[in-house]
Amino acid sequence: MQILDHLEQRLALPGDSETRRSQKKSGFIVVFLAATIAALDGLHLYRAGLTASGLTFLIFSALLFFLLGVLYVVPRSYLPGAVLILVLTLITNLTAHLAGGGYTSGLSILVWIFLTPVFAVLFAGRREVLLLVAAFALTVLIAGLFEDEAHANMPQLDPSFTTIESSTNYLLLGLILAGAALYLFNQIE
């Protein structure tokens, strides 16, 4: 656990409470995992012929790893970095969702945006939570407004690919949300 202790010390600023230190460390780990998942999902989508969706996630992954580097070097960038990451999560998933055929494709790409309000509560400030929840609602609205266009450009997908992609998205999302709930439970105790 020396790596986690080092990470917590590196990200901490003078005056940070134990809760804030834990938030920063946990947020860093979550973003590292998200960047890894985004890269793997991007490769999976790209190899299946969903070039735009795949590249969207690969670029998102690279941006997340870059932002983690910035956060590590400049710990004061935590709050703006967290907000930027959550906004990028909304934009990336909306873009990949529309490029992948929207809701009717069955890929369930957009489910990842449910992490935005949850992680806003866990890792951002109170004022930022309201803005991010509004951005979440706007993202869902935009996805609905552009569903016809997304459906019209929906690529032909193998049903087994759609099942695997959708199931994986739901499984990983559920595990991440369970982890977030455990984190919150530990903070309350």
Short mmCIF file of N, CA, C and O in Angstrom, two decimals, residues 5-128:
data_model
loop_
_atom_site.label_atom_id
_atom_site.label_comp_id
_atom_site.label_asym_id
_atom_site.label_seq_id
_atom_site.Cartn_x
_atom_site.Cartn_y
_atom_site.Cartn_z
N ASP A 5 -0.27 5.29 -0.36
CA ASP A 5 0.14 6.31 0.61
C ASP A 5 0.90 7.43 -0.09
O ASP A 5 0.68 8.62 0.19
N HIS A 6 1.80 7.06 -1.00
CA HIS A 6 2.55 8.06 -1.76
C HIS A 6 1.59 8.93 -2.58
O HIS A 6 1.74 10.16 -2.61
N LEU A 7 0.64 8.30 -3.24
CA LEU A 7 -0.32 9.03 -4.05
C LEU A 7 -1.11 10.02 -3.20
O LEU A 7 -1.28 11.18 -3.58
N GLU A 8 -1.56 9.57 -2.04
CA GLU A 8 -2.32 10.45 -1.16
C GLU A 8 -1.48 11.65 -0.71
O GLU A 8 -1.95 12.79 -0.72
N GLN A 9 -0.24 11.40 -0.35
CA GLN A 9 0.65 12.49 0.07
C GLN A 9 0.94 13.44 -1.08
O GLN A 9 1.00 14.65 -0.89
N ARG A 10 1.12 12.89 -2.28
CA ARG A 10 1.45 13.71 -3.45
C ARG A 10 0.30 14.64 -3.82
O ARG A 10 0.52 15.79 -4.22
N LEU A 11 -0.93 14.16 -3.72
CA LEU A 11 -2.10 14.94 -4.13
C LEU A 11 -2.60 15.89 -3.06
O LEU A 11 -3.34 16.83 -3.36
N ALA A 12 -2.20 15.66 -1.81
CA ALA A 12 -2.71 16.46 -0.69
C ALA A 12 -2.13 17.87 -0.71
O ALA A 12 -0.97 18.09 -1.08
N LEU A 13 -2.96 18.79 -0.34
CA LEU A 13 -2.54 20.19 -0.17
C LEU A 13 -2.60 20.52 1.32
O LEU A 13 -3.37 19.91 2.07
N PRO A 14 -1.81 21.51 1.75
CA PRO A 14 -1.91 21.91 3.16
C PRO A 14 -3.35 22.32 3.49
O PRO A 14 -3.99 23.02 2.73
N GLY A 15 -3.83 21.82 4.59
CA GLY A 15 -5.18 22.15 5.02
C GLY A 15 -6.25 21.17 4.54
O GLY A 15 -7.40 21.27 4.94
N ASP A 16 -5.89 20.21 3.67
CA ASP A 16 -6.86 19.21 3.23
C ASP A 16 -7.27 18.32 4.40
O ASP A 16 -6.42 17.85 5.17
N SER A 17 -8.56 18.09 4.54
CA SER A 17 -9.05 17.17 5.57
C SER A 17 -8.74 15.74 5.14
O SER A 17 -8.39 15.48 3.98
N GLU A 18 -8.90 14.82 6.07
CA GLU A 18 -8.69 13.41 5.74
C GLU A 18 -9.67 12.96 4.66
O GLU A 18 -9.33 12.20 3.76
N THR A 19 -10.91 13.47 4.73
CA THR A 19 -11.91 13.13 3.72
C THR A 19 -11.48 13.63 2.35
O THR A 19 -11.57 12.90 1.37
N ARG A 20 -10.98 14.87 2.29
CA ARG A 20 -10.56 15.44 1.01
C ARG A 20 -9.36 14.67 0.45
O ARG A 20 -9.27 14.43 -0.74
N ARG A 21 -8.44 14.29 1.33
CA ARG A 21 -7.28 13.52 0.89
C ARG A 21 -7.73 12.18 0.31
O ARG A 21 -7.24 11.73 -0.73
N SER A 22 -8.68 11.56 0.97
CA SER A 22 -9.21 10.28 0.50
C SER A 22 -9.96 10.45 -0.83
O SER A 22 -9.85 9.61 -1.72
N GLN A 23 -10.70 11.55 -0.95
CA GLN A 23 -11.41 11.84 -2.21
C GLN A 23 -10.42 11.95 -3.36
O GLN A 23 -10.65 11.40 -4.44
N LYS A 24 -9.36 12.68 -3.16
CA LYS A 24 -8.37 12.89 -4.22
C LYS A 24 -7.72 11.57 -4.64
O LYS A 24 -7.58 11.29 -5.82
N LYS A 25 -7.31 10.80 -3.65
CA LYS A 25 -6.67 9.52 -3.94
C LYS A 25 -7.65 8.59 -4.66
O LYS A 25 -7.31 8.00 -5.69
N SER A 26 -8.86 8.48 -4.15
CA SER A 26 -9.86 7.60 -4.77
C SER A 26 -10.23 8.09 -6.17
O SER A 26 -10.37 7.28 -7.09
N GLY A 27 -10.39 9.39 -6.33
CA GLY A 27 -10.69 9.95 -7.64
C GLY A 27 -9.61 9.65 -8.65
O GLY A 27 -9.88 9.30 -9.80
N PHE A 28 -8.36 9.76 -8.23
CA PHE A 28 -7.22 9.46 -9.11
C PHE A 28 -7.28 8.00 -9.57
O PHE A 28 -7.12 7.70 -10.76
N ILE A 29 -7.52 7.11 -8.63
CA ILE A 29 -7.59 5.68 -8.95
C ILE A 29 -8.75 5.39 -9.89
O ILE A 29 -8.61 4.64 -10.87
N VAL A 30 -9.90 5.99 -9.62
CA VAL A 30 -11.09 5.79 -10.47
C VAL A 30 -10.82 6.27 -11.89
O VAL A 30 -11.16 5.59 -12.87
N VAL A 31 -10.18 7.42 -12.03
CA VAL A 31 -9.90 7.94 -13.37
C VAL A 31 -8.88 7.05 -14.08
O VAL A 31 -8.99 6.81 -15.29
N PHE A 32 -7.91 6.54 -13.36
CA PHE A 32 -6.95 5.61 -13.96
C PHE A 32 -7.67 4.37 -14.49
O PHE A 32 -7.44 3.93 -15.63
N LEU A 33 -8.57 3.83 -13.70
CA LEU A 33 -9.35 2.66 -14.15
C LEU A 33 -10.26 3.02 -15.32
O LEU A 33 -10.38 2.25 -16.28
N ALA A 34 -10.89 4.19 -15.26
CA ALA A 34 -11.76 4.64 -16.36
C ALA A 34 -10.97 4.81 -17.65
O ALA A 34 -11.45 4.43 -18.73
N ALA A 35 -9.76 5.35 -17.55
CA ALA A 35 -8.93 5.53 -18.74
C ALA A 35 -8.56 4.19 -19.35
O ALA A 35 -8.56 4.02 -20.58
N THR A 36 -8.28 3.23 -18.50
CA THR A 36 -7.94 1.89 -18.97
C THR A 36 -9.14 1.23 -19.64
O THR A 36 -9.03 0.65 -20.73
N ILE A 37 -10.30 1.32 -19.00
CA ILE A 37 -11.53 0.75 -19.57
C ILE A 37 -11.87 1.43 -20.89
O ILE A 37 -12.25 0.77 -21.86
N ALA A 38 -11.73 2.75 -20.94
CA ALA A 38 -12.03 3.49 -22.18
C ALA A 38 -11.11 3.04 -23.32
O ALA A 38 -11.57 2.90 -24.46
N ALA A 39 -9.84 2.82 -23.01
CA ALA A 39 -8.91 2.36 -24.05
C ALA A 39 -9.30 0.98 -24.56
O ALA A 39 -9.34 0.74 -25.78
N LEU A 40 -9.62 0.08 -23.65
CA LEU A 40 -10.01 -1.28 -24.05
C LEU A 40 -11.31 -1.27 -24.84
O LEU A 40 -11.45 -1.96 -25.85
N ASP A 41 -12.27 -0.47 -24.37
CA ASP A 41 -13.55 -0.38 -25.08
C ASP A 41 -13.36 0.28 -26.44
O ASP A 41 -13.98 -0.13 -27.43
N GLY A 42 -12.51 1.29 -26.50
CA GLY A 42 -12.23 1.93 -27.77
C GLY A 42 -11.64 0.96 -28.78
O GLY A 42 -12.05 0.93 -29.95
N LEU A 43 -10.70 0.16 -28.33
CA LEU A 43 -10.11 -0.85 -29.22
C LEU A 43 -11.17 -1.87 -29.67
O LEU A 43 -11.21 -2.26 -30.84
N HIS A 44 -12.01 -2.27 -28.75
CA HIS A 44 -13.06 -3.24 -29.05
C HIS A 44 -14.02 -2.69 -30.10
O HIS A 44 -14.38 -3.36 -31.07
N LEU A 45 -14.46 -1.44 -29.89
CA LEU A 45 -15.39 -0.82 -30.84
C LEU A 45 -14.72 -0.59 -32.20
O LEU A 45 -15.32 -0.84 -33.25
N TYR A 46 -13.49 -0.16 -32.17
CA TYR A 46 -12.75 0.11 -33.41
C TYR A 46 -12.59 -1.17 -34.23
O TYR A 46 -12.83 -1.18 -35.44
N ARG A 47 -12.21 -2.25 -33.56
CA ARG A 47 -12.01 -3.54 -34.24
C ARG A 47 -13.32 -4.09 -34.80
O ARG A 47 -13.31 -4.86 -35.75
N ALA A 48 -14.44 -3.69 -34.21
CA ALA A 48 -15.74 -4.16 -34.68
C ALA A 48 -16.27 -3.31 -35.83
O ALA A 48 -17.37 -3.56 -36.32
N GLY A 49 -15.50 -2.32 -36.24
CA GLY A 49 -15.92 -1.48 -37.36
C GLY A 49 -16.61 -0.19 -36.96
O GLY A 49 -17.04 0.57 -37.82
N LEU A 50 -16.71 0.06 -35.67
CA LEU A 50 -17.29 1.31 -35.18
C LEU A 50 -16.15 2.31 -34.98
O LEU A 50 -15.78 2.67 -33.86
N THR A 51 -15.59 2.75 -36.10
CA THR A 51 -14.39 3.57 -36.09
C THR A 51 -14.55 4.84 -35.29
O THR A 51 -13.71 5.15 -34.42
N ALA A 52 -15.60 5.60 -35.53
CA ALA A 52 -15.78 6.88 -34.83
C ALA A 52 -15.95 6.67 -33.32
O ALA A 52 -15.33 7.38 -32.52
N SER A 53 -16.76 5.70 -32.93
CA SER A 53 -16.96 5.43 -31.50
C SER A 53 -15.66 4.95 -30.86
O SER A 53 -15.29 5.39 -29.77
N GLY A 54 -14.97 4.06 -31.55
CA GLY A 54 -13.71 3.54 -31.02
C GLY A 54 -12.66 4.62 -30.85
O GLY A 54 -12.02 4.72 -29.79
N LEU A 55 -12.50 5.45 -31.87
CA LEU A 55 -11.51 6.53 -31.79
C LEU A 55 -11.90 7.55 -30.71
O LEU A 55 -11.02 8.10 -30.04
N THR A 56 -13.18 7.78 -30.55
CA THR A 56 -13.64 8.70 -29.51
C THR A 56 -13.17 8.22 -28.14
O THR A 56 -12.64 9.00 -27.34
N PHE A 57 -13.33 6.94 -27.86
CA PHE A 57 -12.90 6.41 -26.57
C PHE A 57 -11.38 6.35 -26.44
O PHE A 57 -10.84 6.56 -25.34
N LEU A 58 -10.68 6.09 -27.53
CA LEU A 58 -9.22 6.07 -27.46
C LEU A 58 -8.66 7.47 -27.18
O LEU A 58 -7.74 7.62 -26.37
N ILE A 59 -9.23 8.47 -27.81
CA ILE A 59 -8.81 9.86 -27.54
C ILE A 59 -9.16 10.24 -26.11
O ILE A 59 -8.35 10.87 -25.40
N PHE A 60 -10.35 9.86 -25.67
CA PHE A 60 -10.77 10.13 -24.29
C PHE A 60 -9.80 9.50 -23.30
O PHE A 60 -9.37 10.14 -22.33
N SER A 61 -9.41 8.27 -23.55
CA SER A 61 -8.46 7.57 -22.68
C SER A 61 -7.14 8.33 -22.62
O SER A 61 -6.59 8.54 -21.53
N ALA A 62 -6.64 8.74 -23.76
CA ALA A 62 -5.38 9.50 -23.79
C ALA A 62 -5.50 10.80 -23.00
O ALA A 62 -4.59 11.17 -22.25
N LEU A 63 -6.64 11.48 -23.16
CA LEU A 63 -6.86 12.73 -22.41
C LEU A 63 -6.91 12.47 -20.90
O LEU A 63 -6.37 13.25 -20.11
N LEU A 64 -7.56 11.38 -20.51
CA LEU A 64 -7.63 11.06 -19.08
C LEU A 64 -6.24 10.79 -18.51
O LEU A 64 -5.90 11.28 -17.43
N PHE A 65 -5.44 10.01 -19.23
CA PHE A 65 -4.08 9.74 -18.75
C PHE A 65 -3.27 11.03 -18.68
O PHE A 65 -2.51 11.25 -17.74
N PHE A 66 -3.44 11.91 -19.66
CA PHE A 66 -2.75 13.20 -19.65
C PHE A 66 -3.19 14.03 -18.43
O PHE A 66 -2.35 14.60 -17.72
N LEU A 67 -4.49 14.09 -18.18
CA LEU A 67 -5.00 14.87 -17.05
C LEU A 67 -4.55 14.28 -15.71
O LEU A 67 -4.31 15.03 -14.76
N LEU A 68 -4.41 12.97 -15.64
CA LEU A 68 -3.86 12.36 -14.42
C LEU A 68 -2.42 12.82 -14.21
O LEU A 68 -2.01 13.10 -13.07
N GLY A 69 -1.66 12.90 -15.29
CA GLY A 69 -0.29 13.40 -15.20
C GLY A 69 -0.25 14.83 -14.70
O GLY A 69 0.57 15.18 -13.84
N VAL A 70 -1.15 15.66 -15.23
CA VAL A 70 -1.22 17.05 -14.79
C VAL A 70 -1.58 17.11 -13.30
O VAL A 70 -0.96 17.85 -12.53
N LEU A 71 -2.55 16.32 -12.90
CA LEU A 71 -2.96 16.31 -11.49
C LEU A 71 -1.81 15.87 -10.59
O LEU A 71 -1.61 16.44 -9.51
N TYR A 72 -1.05 14.90 -11.03
CA TYR A 72 0.07 14.41 -10.22
C TYR A 72 1.14 15.49 -10.08
O TYR A 72 1.70 15.68 -9.00
N VAL A 73 1.41 16.20 -11.16
CA VAL A 73 2.45 17.23 -11.15
C VAL A 73 1.95 18.51 -10.49
O VAL A 73 2.70 19.20 -9.80
N VAL A 74 0.67 18.83 -10.70
CA VAL A 74 0.08 20.08 -10.16
C VAL A 74 -1.15 19.71 -9.32
O VAL A 74 -2.28 19.80 -9.79
N PRO A 75 -0.94 19.30 -8.07
CA PRO A 75 -2.08 18.87 -7.24
C PRO A 75 -3.18 19.93 -7.07
O PRO A 75 -4.33 19.58 -6.85
N ARG A 76 -2.84 21.20 -7.20
CA ARG A 76 -3.85 22.25 -7.07
C ARG A 76 -4.89 22.19 -8.19
O ARG A 76 -5.93 22.83 -8.09
N SER A 77 -4.61 21.44 -9.22
CA SER A 77 -5.54 21.35 -10.36
C SER A 77 -6.65 20.34 -10.12
O SER A 77 -7.44 20.07 -11.02
N TYR A 78 -6.75 19.80 -8.91
CA TYR A 78 -7.71 18.72 -8.64
C TYR A 78 -9.15 19.09 -9.01
O TYR A 78 -9.78 18.40 -9.80
N LEU A 79 -9.70 20.15 -8.43
CA LEU A 79 -11.11 20.46 -8.66
C LEU A 79 -11.40 20.81 -10.12
O LEU A 79 -12.31 20.23 -10.72
N PRO A 80 -10.65 21.72 -10.74
CA PRO A 80 -10.94 21.97 -12.17
C PRO A 80 -10.70 20.73 -13.02
O PRO A 80 -11.42 20.48 -13.99
N GLY A 81 -9.71 19.94 -12.64
CA GLY A 81 -9.44 18.70 -13.38
C GLY A 81 -10.59 17.71 -13.24
O GLY A 81 -10.99 17.07 -14.22
N ALA A 82 -11.13 17.58 -12.04
CA ALA A 82 -12.26 16.67 -11.82
C ALA A 82 -13.47 17.10 -12.63
O ALA A 82 -14.13 16.28 -13.27
N VAL A 83 -13.75 18.40 -12.64
CA VAL A 83 -14.89 18.91 -13.42
C VAL A 83 -14.66 18.67 -14.91
O VAL A 83 -15.56 18.22 -15.62
N LEU A 84 -13.46 18.95 -15.38
CA LEU A 84 -13.14 18.74 -16.79
C LEU A 84 -13.30 17.27 -17.18
O LEU A 84 -13.88 16.94 -18.22
N ILE A 85 -12.83 16.38 -16.34
CA ILE A 85 -12.95 14.95 -16.61
C ILE A 85 -14.42 14.54 -16.69
O ILE A 85 -14.82 13.78 -17.57
N LEU A 86 -15.24 15.05 -15.80
CA LEU A 86 -16.66 14.69 -15.81
C LEU A 86 -17.38 15.27 -17.03
O LEU A 86 -18.23 14.59 -17.63
N VAL A 87 -17.02 16.47 -17.44
CA VAL A 87 -17.60 17.05 -18.65
C VAL A 87 -17.15 16.26 -19.88
O VAL A 87 -17.95 15.94 -20.77
N LEU A 88 -15.87 15.89 -19.92
CA LEU A 88 -15.37 15.07 -21.03
C LEU A 88 -16.07 13.71 -21.07
O LEU A 88 -16.29 13.16 -22.15
N THR A 89 -16.41 13.19 -19.91
CA THR A 89 -17.14 11.91 -19.85
C THR A 89 -18.49 12.05 -20.54
O THR A 89 -18.90 11.18 -21.32
N LEU A 90 -19.17 13.15 -20.28
CA LEU A 90 -20.47 13.38 -20.93
C LEU A 90 -20.31 13.53 -22.44
O LEU A 90 -21.01 12.89 -23.22
N ILE A 91 -19.38 14.37 -22.85
CA ILE A 91 -19.18 14.64 -24.29
C ILE A 91 -18.73 13.38 -25.02
O ILE A 91 -19.25 13.06 -26.10
N THR A 92 -17.78 12.66 -24.45
CA THR A 92 -17.26 11.45 -25.09
C THR A 92 -18.34 10.41 -25.27
O THR A 92 -18.50 9.83 -26.35
N ASN A 93 -19.08 10.14 -24.22
CA ASN A 93 -20.11 9.10 -24.31
C ASN A 93 -21.25 9.50 -25.22
O ASN A 93 -21.80 8.66 -25.93
N LEU A 94 -21.61 10.77 -25.23
CA LEU A 94 -22.64 11.23 -26.15
C LEU A 94 -22.17 11.07 -27.60
O LEU A 94 -22.90 10.57 -28.44
N THR A 95 -20.94 11.48 -27.88
CA THR A 95 -20.39 11.36 -29.23
C THR A 95 -20.33 9.90 -29.68
O THR A 95 -20.77 9.57 -30.79
N ALA A 96 -19.80 9.03 -28.82
CA ALA A 96 -19.70 7.61 -29.17
C ALA A 96 -21.09 6.98 -29.31
O ALA A 96 -21.31 6.14 -30.18
N HIS A 97 -22.01 7.40 -28.48
CA HIS A 97 -23.38 6.90 -28.51
C HIS A 97 -24.04 7.25 -29.86
O HIS A 97 -24.61 6.38 -30.53
N LEU A 98 -23.94 8.50 -30.25
CA LEU A 98 -24.56 8.93 -31.52
C LEU A 98 -23.85 8.28 -32.72
O LEU A 98 -24.51 7.85 -33.66
N ALA A 99 -22.53 8.20 -32.66
CA ALA A 99 -21.78 7.58 -33.77
C ALA A 99 -22.06 6.08 -33.87
O ALA A 99 -21.97 5.50 -34.96
N GLY A 100 -22.41 5.47 -32.75
CA GLY A 100 -22.67 4.03 -32.73
C GLY A 100 -24.10 3.65 -33.03
O GLY A 100 -24.47 2.48 -32.93
N GLY A 101 -24.94 4.61 -33.38
CA GLY A 101 -26.31 4.30 -33.75
C GLY A 101 -27.36 4.67 -32.73
O GLY A 101 -28.53 4.35 -32.89
N GLY A 102 -26.97 5.33 -31.66
CA GLY A 102 -27.93 5.79 -30.68
C GLY A 102 -28.49 4.66 -29.82
O GLY A 102 -27.89 3.59 -29.70
N TYR A 103 -29.65 4.91 -29.25
CA TYR A 103 -30.28 3.93 -28.36
C TYR A 103 -30.64 2.65 -29.09
O TYR A 103 -30.52 1.55 -28.54
N THR A 104 -31.08 2.78 -30.33
CA THR A 104 -31.57 1.60 -31.04
C THR A 104 -30.47 0.64 -31.44
O THR A 104 -30.76 -0.50 -31.82
N SER A 105 -29.21 1.05 -31.36
CA SER A 105 -28.11 0.13 -31.69
C SER A 105 -27.99 -0.97 -30.64
O SER A 105 -27.46 -2.04 -30.92
N GLY A 106 -28.44 -0.69 -29.42
CA GLY A 106 -28.36 -1.66 -28.34
C GLY A 106 -27.00 -1.74 -27.69
O GLY A 106 -26.76 -2.62 -26.86
N LEU A 107 -26.09 -0.85 -28.02
CA LEU A 107 -24.74 -0.91 -27.47
C LEU A 107 -24.65 -0.42 -26.03
O LEU A 107 -23.70 -0.71 -25.32
N SER A 108 -25.61 0.35 -25.59
CA SER A 108 -25.66 0.87 -24.21
C SER A 108 -24.43 1.70 -23.85
O SER A 108 -23.96 1.66 -22.72
N ILE A 109 -23.92 2.46 -24.79
CA ILE A 109 -22.75 3.30 -24.54
C ILE A 109 -23.09 4.43 -23.58
O ILE A 109 -22.31 4.76 -22.68
N LEU A 110 -24.26 4.99 -23.73
CA LEU A 110 -24.61 6.18 -22.96
C LEU A 110 -24.79 5.90 -21.46
O LEU A 110 -24.77 6.84 -20.66
N VAL A 111 -24.90 4.64 -21.07
CA VAL A 111 -25.08 4.36 -19.63
C VAL A 111 -23.93 4.89 -18.79
O VAL A 111 -24.11 5.18 -17.61
N TRP A 112 -22.76 5.05 -19.40
CA TRP A 112 -21.59 5.53 -18.65
C TRP A 112 -21.77 6.94 -18.11
O TRP A 112 -21.09 7.32 -17.15
N ILE A 113 -22.68 7.71 -18.68
CA ILE A 113 -22.85 9.07 -18.17
C ILE A 113 -23.49 9.09 -16.80
O ILE A 113 -23.45 10.10 -16.10
N PHE A 114 -24.08 7.97 -16.37
CA PHE A 114 -24.65 7.91 -15.02
C PHE A 114 -23.57 8.07 -13.95
O PHE A 114 -23.88 8.40 -12.81
N LEU A 115 -22.32 7.85 -14.33
CA LEU A 115 -21.23 8.05 -13.37
C LEU A 115 -21.01 9.53 -13.08
O LEU A 115 -20.50 9.88 -12.01
N THR A 116 -21.39 10.40 -14.00
CA THR A 116 -21.10 11.82 -13.83
C THR A 116 -21.75 12.41 -12.58
O THR A 116 -21.04 12.99 -11.74
N PRO A 117 -23.07 12.28 -12.38
CA PRO A 117 -23.62 12.87 -11.15
C PRO A 117 -23.12 12.17 -9.89
O PRO A 117 -22.90 12.82 -8.86
N VAL A 118 -22.91 10.86 -9.96
CA VAL A 118 -22.42 10.13 -8.79
C VAL A 118 -21.02 10.60 -8.42
O VAL A 118 -20.74 10.93 -7.26
N PHE A 119 -20.13 10.65 -9.41
CA PHE A 119 -18.76 11.06 -9.12
C PHE A 119 -18.66 12.56 -8.84
O PHE A 119 -17.75 13.00 -8.14
N ALA A 120 -19.58 13.34 -9.35
CA ALA A 120 -19.61 14.76 -9.00
C ALA A 120 -19.85 14.91 -7.50
O ALA A 120 -19.18 15.70 -6.83
N VAL A 121 -20.77 14.12 -6.97
CA VAL A 121 -21.06 14.17 -5.53
C VAL A 121 -19.86 13.69 -4.72
O VAL A 121 -19.50 14.28 -3.70
N LEU A 122 -19.20 12.64 -5.20
CA LEU A 122 -18.10 12.06 -4.44
C LEU A 122 -16.80 12.85 -4.54
O LEU A 122 -16.03 12.90 -3.58
N PHE A 123 -16.53 13.43 -5.71
CA PHE A 123 -15.19 13.97 -5.94
C PHE A 123 -15.12 15.45 -6.28
O PHE A 123 -14.03 16.00 -6.40
N ALA A 124 -16.24 16.12 -6.47
CA ALA A 124 -16.21 17.55 -6.82
C ALA A 124 -16.80 18.36 -5.67
O ALA A 124 -17.16 17.82 -4.62
N GLY A 125 -16.94 19.65 -5.89
CA GLY A 125 -17.51 20.52 -4.88
C GLY A 125 -19.01 20.63 -5.02
O GLY A 125 -19.58 20.23 -6.04
N ARG A 126 -19.66 21.20 -4.02
CA ARG A 126 -21.12 21.31 -4.03
C ARG A 126 -21.64 22.13 -5.20
O ARG A 126 -22.62 21.78 -5.83
N ARG A 127 -20.99 23.23 -5.48
CA ARG A 127 -21.43 24.10 -6.57
C ARG A 127 -21.30 23.37 -7.91
O ARG A 127 -22.16 23.46 -8.77
N GLU A 128 -20.22 22.63 -8.07
CA GLU A 128 -19.97 21.90 -9.32
C GLU A 128 -20.98 20.78 -9.53
O GLU A 128 -21.31 20.45 -10.67
#
